[in-house]
Short mmCIF file of C-alpha atoms and ligand atoms in Angstrom, two decimals:
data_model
loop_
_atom_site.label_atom_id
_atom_site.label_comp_id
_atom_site.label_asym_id
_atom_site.label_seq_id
_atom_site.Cartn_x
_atom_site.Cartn_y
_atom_site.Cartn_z
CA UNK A 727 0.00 0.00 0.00
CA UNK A 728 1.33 3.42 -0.93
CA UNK A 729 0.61 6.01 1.92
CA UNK A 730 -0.35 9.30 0.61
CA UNK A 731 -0.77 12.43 2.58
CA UNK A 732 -2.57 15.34 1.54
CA UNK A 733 -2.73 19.18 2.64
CA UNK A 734 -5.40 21.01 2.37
CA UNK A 735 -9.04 19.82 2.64
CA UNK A 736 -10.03 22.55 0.05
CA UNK A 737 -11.65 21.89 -3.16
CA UNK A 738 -8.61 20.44 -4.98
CA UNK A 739 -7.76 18.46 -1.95
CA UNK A 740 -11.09 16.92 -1.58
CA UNK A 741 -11.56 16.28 -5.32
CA UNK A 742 -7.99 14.49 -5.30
CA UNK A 743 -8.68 12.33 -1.96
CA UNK A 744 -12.56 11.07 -3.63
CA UNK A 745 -10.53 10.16 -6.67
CA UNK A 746 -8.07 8.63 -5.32
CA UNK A 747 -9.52 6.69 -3.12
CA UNK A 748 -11.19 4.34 -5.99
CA UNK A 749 -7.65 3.14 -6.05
CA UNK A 750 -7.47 0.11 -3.54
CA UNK A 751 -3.69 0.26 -3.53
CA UNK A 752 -3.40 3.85 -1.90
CA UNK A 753 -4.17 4.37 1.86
CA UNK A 754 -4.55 7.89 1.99
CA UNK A 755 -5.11 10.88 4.39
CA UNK A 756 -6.32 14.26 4.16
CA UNK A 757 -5.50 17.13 6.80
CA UNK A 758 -6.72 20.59 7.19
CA UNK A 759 -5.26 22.70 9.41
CA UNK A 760 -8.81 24.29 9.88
CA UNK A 761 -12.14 22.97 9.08
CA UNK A 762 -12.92 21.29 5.41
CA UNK A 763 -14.40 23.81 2.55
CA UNK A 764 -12.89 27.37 4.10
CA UNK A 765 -10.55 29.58 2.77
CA UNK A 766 -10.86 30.20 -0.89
CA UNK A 767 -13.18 27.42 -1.66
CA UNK A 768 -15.60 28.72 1.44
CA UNK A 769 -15.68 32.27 -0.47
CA UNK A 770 -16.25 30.87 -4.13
CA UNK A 771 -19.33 31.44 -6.20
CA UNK A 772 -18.68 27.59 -8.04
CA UNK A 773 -19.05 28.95 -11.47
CA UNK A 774 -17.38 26.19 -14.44
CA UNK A 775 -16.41 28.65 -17.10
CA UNK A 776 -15.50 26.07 -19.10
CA UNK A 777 -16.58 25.80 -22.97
CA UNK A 778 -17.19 29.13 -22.79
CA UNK A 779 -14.15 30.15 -21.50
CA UNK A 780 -11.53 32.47 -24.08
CA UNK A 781 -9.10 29.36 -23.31
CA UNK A 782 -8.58 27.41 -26.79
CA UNK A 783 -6.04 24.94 -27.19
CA UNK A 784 -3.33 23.59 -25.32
CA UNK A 785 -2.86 23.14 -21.38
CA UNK A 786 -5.58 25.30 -20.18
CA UNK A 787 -7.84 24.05 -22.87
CA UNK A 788 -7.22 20.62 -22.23
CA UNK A 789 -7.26 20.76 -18.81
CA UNK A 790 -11.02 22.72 -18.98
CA UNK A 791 -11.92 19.54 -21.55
CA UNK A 792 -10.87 16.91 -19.03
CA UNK A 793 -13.40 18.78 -16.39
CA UNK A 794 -16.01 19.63 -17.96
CA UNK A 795 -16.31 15.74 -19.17
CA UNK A 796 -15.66 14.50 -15.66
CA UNK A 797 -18.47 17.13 -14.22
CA UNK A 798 -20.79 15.62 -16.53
CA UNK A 799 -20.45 12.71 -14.02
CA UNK A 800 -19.25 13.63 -10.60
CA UNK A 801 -22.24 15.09 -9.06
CA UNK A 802 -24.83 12.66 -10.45
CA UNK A 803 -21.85 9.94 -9.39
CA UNK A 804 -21.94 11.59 -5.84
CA UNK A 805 -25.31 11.90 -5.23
CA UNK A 806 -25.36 8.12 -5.38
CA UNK A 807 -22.83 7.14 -3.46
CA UNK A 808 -23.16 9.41 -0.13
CA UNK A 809 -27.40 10.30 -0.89
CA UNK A 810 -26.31 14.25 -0.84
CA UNK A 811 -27.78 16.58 -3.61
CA UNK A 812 -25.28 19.17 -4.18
CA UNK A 813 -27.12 22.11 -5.61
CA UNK A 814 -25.90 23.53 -9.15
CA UNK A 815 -27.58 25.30 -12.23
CA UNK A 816 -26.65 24.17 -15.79
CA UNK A 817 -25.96 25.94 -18.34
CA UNK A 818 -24.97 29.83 -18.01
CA UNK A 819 -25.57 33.28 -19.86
CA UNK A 820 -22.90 35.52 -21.06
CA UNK A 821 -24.08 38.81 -21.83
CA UNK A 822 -22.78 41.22 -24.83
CA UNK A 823 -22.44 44.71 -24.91
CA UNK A 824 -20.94 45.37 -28.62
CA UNK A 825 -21.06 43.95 -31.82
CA UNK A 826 -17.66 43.29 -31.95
CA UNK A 827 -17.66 41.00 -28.75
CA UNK A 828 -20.76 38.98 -30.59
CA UNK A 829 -18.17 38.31 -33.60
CA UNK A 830 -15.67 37.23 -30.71
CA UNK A 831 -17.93 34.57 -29.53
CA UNK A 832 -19.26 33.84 -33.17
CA UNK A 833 -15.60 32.56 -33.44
CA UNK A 834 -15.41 30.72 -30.78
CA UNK A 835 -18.94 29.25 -31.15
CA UNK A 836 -17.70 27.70 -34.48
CA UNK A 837 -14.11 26.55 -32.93
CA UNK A 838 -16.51 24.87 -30.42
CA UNK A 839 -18.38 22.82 -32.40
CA UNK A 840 -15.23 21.53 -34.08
CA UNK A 841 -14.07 20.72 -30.89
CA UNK A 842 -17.46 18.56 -29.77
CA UNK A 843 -19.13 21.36 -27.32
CA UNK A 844 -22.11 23.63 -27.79
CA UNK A 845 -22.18 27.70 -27.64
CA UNK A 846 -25.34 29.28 -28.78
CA UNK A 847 -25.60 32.71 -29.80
CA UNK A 848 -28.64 35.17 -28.97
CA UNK A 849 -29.50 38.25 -30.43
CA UNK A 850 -30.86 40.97 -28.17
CA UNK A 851 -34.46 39.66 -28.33
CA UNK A 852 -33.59 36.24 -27.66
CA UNK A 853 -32.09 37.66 -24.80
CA UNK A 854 -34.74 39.40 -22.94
CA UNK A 855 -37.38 36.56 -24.29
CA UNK A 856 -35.17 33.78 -22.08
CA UNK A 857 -35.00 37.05 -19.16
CA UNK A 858 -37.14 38.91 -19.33
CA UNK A 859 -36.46 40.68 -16.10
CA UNK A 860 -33.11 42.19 -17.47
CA UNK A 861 -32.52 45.46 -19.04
CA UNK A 862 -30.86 44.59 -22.21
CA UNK A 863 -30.95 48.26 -23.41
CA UNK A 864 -27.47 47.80 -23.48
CA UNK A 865 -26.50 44.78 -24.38
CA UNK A 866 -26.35 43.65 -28.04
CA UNK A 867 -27.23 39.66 -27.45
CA UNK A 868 -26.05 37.04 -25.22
CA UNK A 869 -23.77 33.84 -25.67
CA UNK A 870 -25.51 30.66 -23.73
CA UNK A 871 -23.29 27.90 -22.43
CA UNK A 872 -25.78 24.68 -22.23
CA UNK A 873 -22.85 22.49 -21.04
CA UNK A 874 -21.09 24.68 -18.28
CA UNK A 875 -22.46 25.14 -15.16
CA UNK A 876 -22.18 26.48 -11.64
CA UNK A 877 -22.17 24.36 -8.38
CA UNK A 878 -22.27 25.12 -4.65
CA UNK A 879 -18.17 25.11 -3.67
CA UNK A 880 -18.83 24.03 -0.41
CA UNK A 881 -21.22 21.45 -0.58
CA UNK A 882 -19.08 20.01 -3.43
CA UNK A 883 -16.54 19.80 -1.35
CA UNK A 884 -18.40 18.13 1.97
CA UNK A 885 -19.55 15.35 0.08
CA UNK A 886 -16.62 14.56 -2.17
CA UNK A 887 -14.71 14.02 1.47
CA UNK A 888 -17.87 12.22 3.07
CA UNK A 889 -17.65 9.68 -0.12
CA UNK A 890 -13.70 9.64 0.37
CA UNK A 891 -14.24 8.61 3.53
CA UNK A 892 -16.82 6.19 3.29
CA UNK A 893 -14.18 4.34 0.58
CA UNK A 894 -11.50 4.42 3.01
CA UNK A 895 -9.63 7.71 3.51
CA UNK A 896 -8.66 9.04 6.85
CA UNK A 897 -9.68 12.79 7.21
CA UNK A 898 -7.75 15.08 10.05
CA UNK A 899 -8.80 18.38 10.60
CA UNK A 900 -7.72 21.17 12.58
CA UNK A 901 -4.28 19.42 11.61
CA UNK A 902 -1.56 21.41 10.32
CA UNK A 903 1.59 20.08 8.73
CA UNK A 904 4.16 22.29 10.46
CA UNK A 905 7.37 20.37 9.12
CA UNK A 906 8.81 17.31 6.80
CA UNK A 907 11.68 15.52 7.22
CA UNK A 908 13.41 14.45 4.32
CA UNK A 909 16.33 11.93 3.00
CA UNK A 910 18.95 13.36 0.75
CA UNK A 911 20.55 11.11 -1.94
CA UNK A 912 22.94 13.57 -3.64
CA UNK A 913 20.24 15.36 -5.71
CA UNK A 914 17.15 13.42 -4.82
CA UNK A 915 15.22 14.58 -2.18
CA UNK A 916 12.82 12.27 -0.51
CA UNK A 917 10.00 13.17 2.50
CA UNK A 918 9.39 10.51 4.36
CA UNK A 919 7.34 12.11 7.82
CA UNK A 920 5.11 14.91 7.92
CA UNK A 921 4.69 16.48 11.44
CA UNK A 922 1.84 18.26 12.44
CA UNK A 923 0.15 20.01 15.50
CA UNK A 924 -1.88 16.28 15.90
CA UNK A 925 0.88 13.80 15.44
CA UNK A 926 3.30 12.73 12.87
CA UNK A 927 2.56 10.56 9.84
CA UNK A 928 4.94 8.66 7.90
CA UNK A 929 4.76 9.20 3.57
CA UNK A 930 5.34 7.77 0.16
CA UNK A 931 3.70 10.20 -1.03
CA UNK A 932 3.09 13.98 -0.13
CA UNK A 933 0.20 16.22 -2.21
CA UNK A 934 0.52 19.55 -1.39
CA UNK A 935 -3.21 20.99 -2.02
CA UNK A 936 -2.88 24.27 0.57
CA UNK A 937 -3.78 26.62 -1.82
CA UNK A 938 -2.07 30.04 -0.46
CA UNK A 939 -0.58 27.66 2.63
CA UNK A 940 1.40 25.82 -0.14
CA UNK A 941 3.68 28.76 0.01
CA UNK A 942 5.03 28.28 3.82
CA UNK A 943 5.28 24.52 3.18
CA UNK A 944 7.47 24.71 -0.28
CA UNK A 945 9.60 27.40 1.57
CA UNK A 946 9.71 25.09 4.16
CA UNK A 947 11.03 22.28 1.65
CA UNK A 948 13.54 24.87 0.64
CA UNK A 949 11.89 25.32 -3.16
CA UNK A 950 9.28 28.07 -2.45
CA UNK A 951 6.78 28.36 -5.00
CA UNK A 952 5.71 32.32 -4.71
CA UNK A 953 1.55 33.10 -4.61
CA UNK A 954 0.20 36.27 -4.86
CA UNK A 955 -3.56 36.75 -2.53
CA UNK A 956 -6.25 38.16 -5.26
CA UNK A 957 -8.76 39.09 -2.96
CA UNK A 958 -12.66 38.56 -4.04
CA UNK A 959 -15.70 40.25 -2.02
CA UNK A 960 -19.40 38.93 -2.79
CA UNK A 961 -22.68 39.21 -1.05
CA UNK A 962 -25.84 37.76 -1.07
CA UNK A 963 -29.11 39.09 -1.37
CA UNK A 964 -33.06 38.73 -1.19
CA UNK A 965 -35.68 40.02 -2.95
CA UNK A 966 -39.24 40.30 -1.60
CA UNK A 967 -40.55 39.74 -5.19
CA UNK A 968 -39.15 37.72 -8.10
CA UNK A 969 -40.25 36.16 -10.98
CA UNK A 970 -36.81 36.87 -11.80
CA UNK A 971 -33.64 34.65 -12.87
CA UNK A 972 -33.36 30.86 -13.07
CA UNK A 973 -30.20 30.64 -15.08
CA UNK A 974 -26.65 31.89 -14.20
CA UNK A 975 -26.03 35.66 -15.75
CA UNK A 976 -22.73 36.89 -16.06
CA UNK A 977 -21.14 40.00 -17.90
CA UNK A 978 -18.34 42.06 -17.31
CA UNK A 979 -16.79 39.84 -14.54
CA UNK A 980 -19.89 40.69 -12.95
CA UNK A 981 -22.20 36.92 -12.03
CA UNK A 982 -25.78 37.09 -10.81
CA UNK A 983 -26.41 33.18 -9.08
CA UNK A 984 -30.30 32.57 -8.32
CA UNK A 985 -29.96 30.62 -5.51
CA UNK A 986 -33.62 30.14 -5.40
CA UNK A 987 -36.17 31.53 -2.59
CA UNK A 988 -35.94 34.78 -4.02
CA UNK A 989 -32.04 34.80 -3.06
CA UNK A 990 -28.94 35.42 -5.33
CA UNK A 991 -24.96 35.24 -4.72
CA UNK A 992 -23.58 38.68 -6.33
CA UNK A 993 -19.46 38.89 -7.03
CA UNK A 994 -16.53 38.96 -7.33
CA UNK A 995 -14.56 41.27 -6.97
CA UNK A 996 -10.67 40.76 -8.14
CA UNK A 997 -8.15 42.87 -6.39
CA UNK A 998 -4.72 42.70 -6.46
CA UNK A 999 -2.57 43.46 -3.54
CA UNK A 1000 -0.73 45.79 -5.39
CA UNK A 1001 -3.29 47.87 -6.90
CA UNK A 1002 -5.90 48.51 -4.71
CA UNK A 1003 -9.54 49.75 -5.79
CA UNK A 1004 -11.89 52.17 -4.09
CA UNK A 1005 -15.19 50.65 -3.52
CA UNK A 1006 -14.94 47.64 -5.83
CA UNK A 1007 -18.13 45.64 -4.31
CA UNK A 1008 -19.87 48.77 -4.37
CA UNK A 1009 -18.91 49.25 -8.45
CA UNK A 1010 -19.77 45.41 -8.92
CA UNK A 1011 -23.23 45.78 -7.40
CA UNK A 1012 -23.85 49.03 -9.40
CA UNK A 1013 -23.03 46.89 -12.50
CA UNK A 1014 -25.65 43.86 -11.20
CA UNK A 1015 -28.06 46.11 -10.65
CA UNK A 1016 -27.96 47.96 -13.94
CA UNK A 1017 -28.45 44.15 -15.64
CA UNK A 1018 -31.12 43.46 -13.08
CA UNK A 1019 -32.80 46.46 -11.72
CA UNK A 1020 -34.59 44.68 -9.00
CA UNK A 1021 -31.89 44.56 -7.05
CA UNK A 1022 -32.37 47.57 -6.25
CA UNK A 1023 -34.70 46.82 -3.56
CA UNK A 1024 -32.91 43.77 -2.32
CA UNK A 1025 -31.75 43.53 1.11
CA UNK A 1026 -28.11 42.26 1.45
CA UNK A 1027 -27.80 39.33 3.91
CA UNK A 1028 -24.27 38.89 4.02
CA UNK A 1029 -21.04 40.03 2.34
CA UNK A 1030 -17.95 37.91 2.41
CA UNK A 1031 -14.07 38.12 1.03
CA UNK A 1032 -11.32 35.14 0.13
CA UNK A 1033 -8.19 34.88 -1.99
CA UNK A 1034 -7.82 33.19 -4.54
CA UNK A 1035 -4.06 31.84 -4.87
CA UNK A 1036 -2.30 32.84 -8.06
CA UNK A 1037 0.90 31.57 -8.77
CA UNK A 1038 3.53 34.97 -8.95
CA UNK A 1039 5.85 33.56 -11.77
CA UNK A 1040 4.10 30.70 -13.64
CA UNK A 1041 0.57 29.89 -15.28
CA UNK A 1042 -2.57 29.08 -12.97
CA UNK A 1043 -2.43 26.28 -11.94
CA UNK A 1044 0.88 24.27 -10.89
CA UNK A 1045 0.35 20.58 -11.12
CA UNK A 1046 4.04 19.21 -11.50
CA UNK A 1047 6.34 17.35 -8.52
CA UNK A 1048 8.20 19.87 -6.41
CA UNK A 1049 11.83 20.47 -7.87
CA UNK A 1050 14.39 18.11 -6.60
CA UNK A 1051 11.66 15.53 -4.43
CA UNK A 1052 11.21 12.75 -6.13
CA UNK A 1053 7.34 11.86 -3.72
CA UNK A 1054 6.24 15.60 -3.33
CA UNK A 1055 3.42 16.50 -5.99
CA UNK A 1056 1.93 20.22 -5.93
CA UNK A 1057 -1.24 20.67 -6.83
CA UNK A 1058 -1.88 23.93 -5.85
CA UNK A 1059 -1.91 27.83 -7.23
CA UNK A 1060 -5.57 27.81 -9.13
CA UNK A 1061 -6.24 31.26 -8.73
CA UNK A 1062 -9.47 32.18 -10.06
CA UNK A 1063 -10.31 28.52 -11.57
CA UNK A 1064 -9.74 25.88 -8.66
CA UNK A 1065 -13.62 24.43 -8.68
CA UNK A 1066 -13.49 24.06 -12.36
CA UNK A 1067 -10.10 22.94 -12.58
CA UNK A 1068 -10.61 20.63 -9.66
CA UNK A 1069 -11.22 17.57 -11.55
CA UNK A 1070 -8.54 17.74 -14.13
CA UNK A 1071 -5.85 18.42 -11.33
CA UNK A 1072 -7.37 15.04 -9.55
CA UNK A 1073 -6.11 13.44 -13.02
CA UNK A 1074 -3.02 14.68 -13.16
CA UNK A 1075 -2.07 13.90 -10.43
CA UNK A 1076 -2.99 10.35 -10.87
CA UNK A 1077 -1.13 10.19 -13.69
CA UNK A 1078 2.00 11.40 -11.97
CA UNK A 1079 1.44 8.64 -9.25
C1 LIG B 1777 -14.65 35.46 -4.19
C2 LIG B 1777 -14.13 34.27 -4.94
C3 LIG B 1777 -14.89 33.73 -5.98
C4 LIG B 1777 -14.42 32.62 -6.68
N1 LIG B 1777 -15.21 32.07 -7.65
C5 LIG B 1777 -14.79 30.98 -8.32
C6 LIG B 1777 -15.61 30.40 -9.31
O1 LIG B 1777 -16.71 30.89 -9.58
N2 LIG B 1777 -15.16 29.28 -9.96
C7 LIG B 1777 -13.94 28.72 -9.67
O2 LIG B 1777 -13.59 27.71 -10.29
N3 LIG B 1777 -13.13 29.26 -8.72
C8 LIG B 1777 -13.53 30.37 -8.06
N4 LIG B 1777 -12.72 30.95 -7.12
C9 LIG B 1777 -11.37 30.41 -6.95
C10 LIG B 1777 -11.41 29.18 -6.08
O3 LIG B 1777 -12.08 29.49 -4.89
C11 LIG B 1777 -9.99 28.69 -5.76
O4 LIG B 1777 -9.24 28.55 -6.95
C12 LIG B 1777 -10.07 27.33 -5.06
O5 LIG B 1777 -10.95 27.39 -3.97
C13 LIG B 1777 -8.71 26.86 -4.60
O6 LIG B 1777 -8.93 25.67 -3.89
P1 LIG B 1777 -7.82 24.99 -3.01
O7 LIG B 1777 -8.38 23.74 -2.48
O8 LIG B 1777 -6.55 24.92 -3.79
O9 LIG B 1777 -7.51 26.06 -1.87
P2 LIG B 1777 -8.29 26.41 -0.53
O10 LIG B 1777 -9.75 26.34 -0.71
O11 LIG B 1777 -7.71 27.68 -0.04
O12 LIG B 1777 -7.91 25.21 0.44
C14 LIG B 1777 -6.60 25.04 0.94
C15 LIG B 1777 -6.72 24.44 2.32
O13 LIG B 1777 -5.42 24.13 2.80
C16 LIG B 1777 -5.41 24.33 4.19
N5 LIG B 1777 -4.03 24.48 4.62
C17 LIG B 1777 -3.17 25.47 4.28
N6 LIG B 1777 -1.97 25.26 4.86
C18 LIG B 1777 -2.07 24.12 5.58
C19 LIG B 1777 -1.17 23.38 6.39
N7 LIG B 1777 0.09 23.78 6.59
N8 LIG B 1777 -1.62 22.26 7.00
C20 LIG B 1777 -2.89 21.83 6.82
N9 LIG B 1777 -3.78 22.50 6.05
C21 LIG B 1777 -3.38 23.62 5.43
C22 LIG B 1777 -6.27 25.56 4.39
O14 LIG B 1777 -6.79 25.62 5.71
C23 LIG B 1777 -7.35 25.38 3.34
O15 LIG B 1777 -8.51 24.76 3.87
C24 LIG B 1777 -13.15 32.05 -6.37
C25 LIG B 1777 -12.41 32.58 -5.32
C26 LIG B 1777 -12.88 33.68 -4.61
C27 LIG B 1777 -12.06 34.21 -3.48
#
């Protein structure tokens, strides 16, 4: 049996442990160092911009591909194993403000029927007949996504560990990894024991899934691999009213989510450390508002932030063994893509086992 030991009960951790553990060969634990589906995963809005996406070929394209055919599985595949319904809305709507945007997607509507996936393209009338609760006064048409989706982060999350569990895995939380030892063979580097706050555990193999806490440990390992914090703020709201939204509307990095009862997730906000913004939540509700102008009247319930970690000096996300170890596998650094690219990182990582 190969023991494998995972950081980070986030969504990439808890995606690779359910996968995983169909594999009778691996005994495997997962730690958190707080509670299961927090940091960035407890602030995500679970939205799989996937065909629709501006990605077109190579790595990010194929790593979208590889998720968006394994989504069309998971949650039905979940739902039968543990009994949980994990609530998600198919299909999403991209608004359009200019005709040159609709030639954009007009493009990549006909790439994505060569590649096997489905884009359709509404004028402005289309638009409004499929919402007809949204000012379209400005918007030229819409692009709708039949095959993407959006999916509660945190649910996701609690039932892909409850059906890792149930096929074996150990789950730790309120564990942190505070140190690994490690063998040197002349260049090879090998951990072998990862100490934490609860114990230590012995390795083959260490996954390092800590979104922005991957940092600390790969300094720790003496091969840091730098993240930058992009913070996102969201809210959610109620209406008192609404015969409004059933699908997913998104447009200008701004994303309405009907939640149902008369509720809907408003975000994100992006904001580098570096450059900060004055009042961003305030200028994304302006924007969700001008789309939807019952909002207006909504109460806000709740407003939240997380960040989202970006790898500083290489593409979103790193899925690769640390430099030098020869049992350490990073899986980290998703930025603003970690519950879409969940899935695909579970494979990869496979295939590097
Ligand atoms: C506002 C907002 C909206 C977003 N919307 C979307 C979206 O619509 N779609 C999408 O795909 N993505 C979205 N994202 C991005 C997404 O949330 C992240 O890419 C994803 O959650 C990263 O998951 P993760 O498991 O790698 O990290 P995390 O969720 O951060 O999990 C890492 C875990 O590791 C644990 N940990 C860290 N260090 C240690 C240690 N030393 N020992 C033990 N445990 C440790 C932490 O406690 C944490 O639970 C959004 C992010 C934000 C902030």
């Amino acid at each position: 049996m190969k023991r494998i030991m995972i950081v980070g009960g986030g969504i990439v951790g808890a995606t690779i442990a359910y996968e995983l553990s169909k594999n009778s060969e691996f005994q495997i634990t997962i730690i958190d160092k707080d509670v299961p589906a927090q940091a960035s995963t407890g602030a995500a809005l679970g939205l799989l911009f996937g065909v629709i996406s501006q990605k077109k070929q190579g790595r990010a394209w194929e790593l979208r591909e590889i998720s968006l055919r394994r989504y069309s599985q998971l949650l039905v595949e979940l739902q039968e194993q543990t009994g949980e319904t994990i609530p998600h809305l198919q299909g999403l709507i991209h608004l359009c403000f200019s005709p040159e945007e609709m030639a954009k997607w007009q493009e990549l509507a006909s790439l994505r029927e060569q590649q096997g996936w489905q884009l359709e393209l509404w004028n402005q009338s289309q638009l409004q007949a499929a919402c007809p609760t949204l000012n379209t006064s400005q918007m030229v048409g819409a692009v709708y996504s039949p095959q993407d989706l959006q999916v509660n982060p945190q649910a996701l999350t609690t039932t892909l560990l409850k059906a890792a569990e149930q096929n074996g895995v150990t789950l730790s939380w309120e564990t942190e990894a505070t140190a690994v030892s490690v063998t040197e063979n002349g260049d090879d580097k090998h951990s072998h024991t990862v100490h934490t706050n609860q114990g230590d555990w012995e390795v083959d193999h260490l996954i390092i899934a800590a979104g922005l806490g991957s940092f600390p440990l790969t300094q720790h390992l003496k091969k840091p691999l730098p993240l930058t914090p992009v913070l996102g703020q969201a809210m959610r709201v109620r209406l008192n009213n609404d015969n409004g939204l059933s699908s997913v509307v998104t447009g200008n990095d701004v994303h309405l989510i009907p939640l149902g009862k008369n509720e809907y997730w408003v975000g994100a906000t992006v904001e580098f450390p570096e450059q900060p913004l004055v009042d961003p939540l305030d200028k994304v509700w302006e924007q969700a508002c001008s789309y939807y102008p019952a909002l207006a009247e909504a109460e806000i319930l709740e407003t939240w932030s997380g960040e989202r970690p970006r790898p500083s000096q290489q593409a979103a996300p790193v899925i690769e063994y640390l430099e030098g170890y020869d049992n350490v596998i990073l899986a980290t650094g998703h930025y603003r893509n970690g519950v879409l690219l969940a899935p695909a990182t579970a494979t990869k990582v496979k295939e590097l086992l």
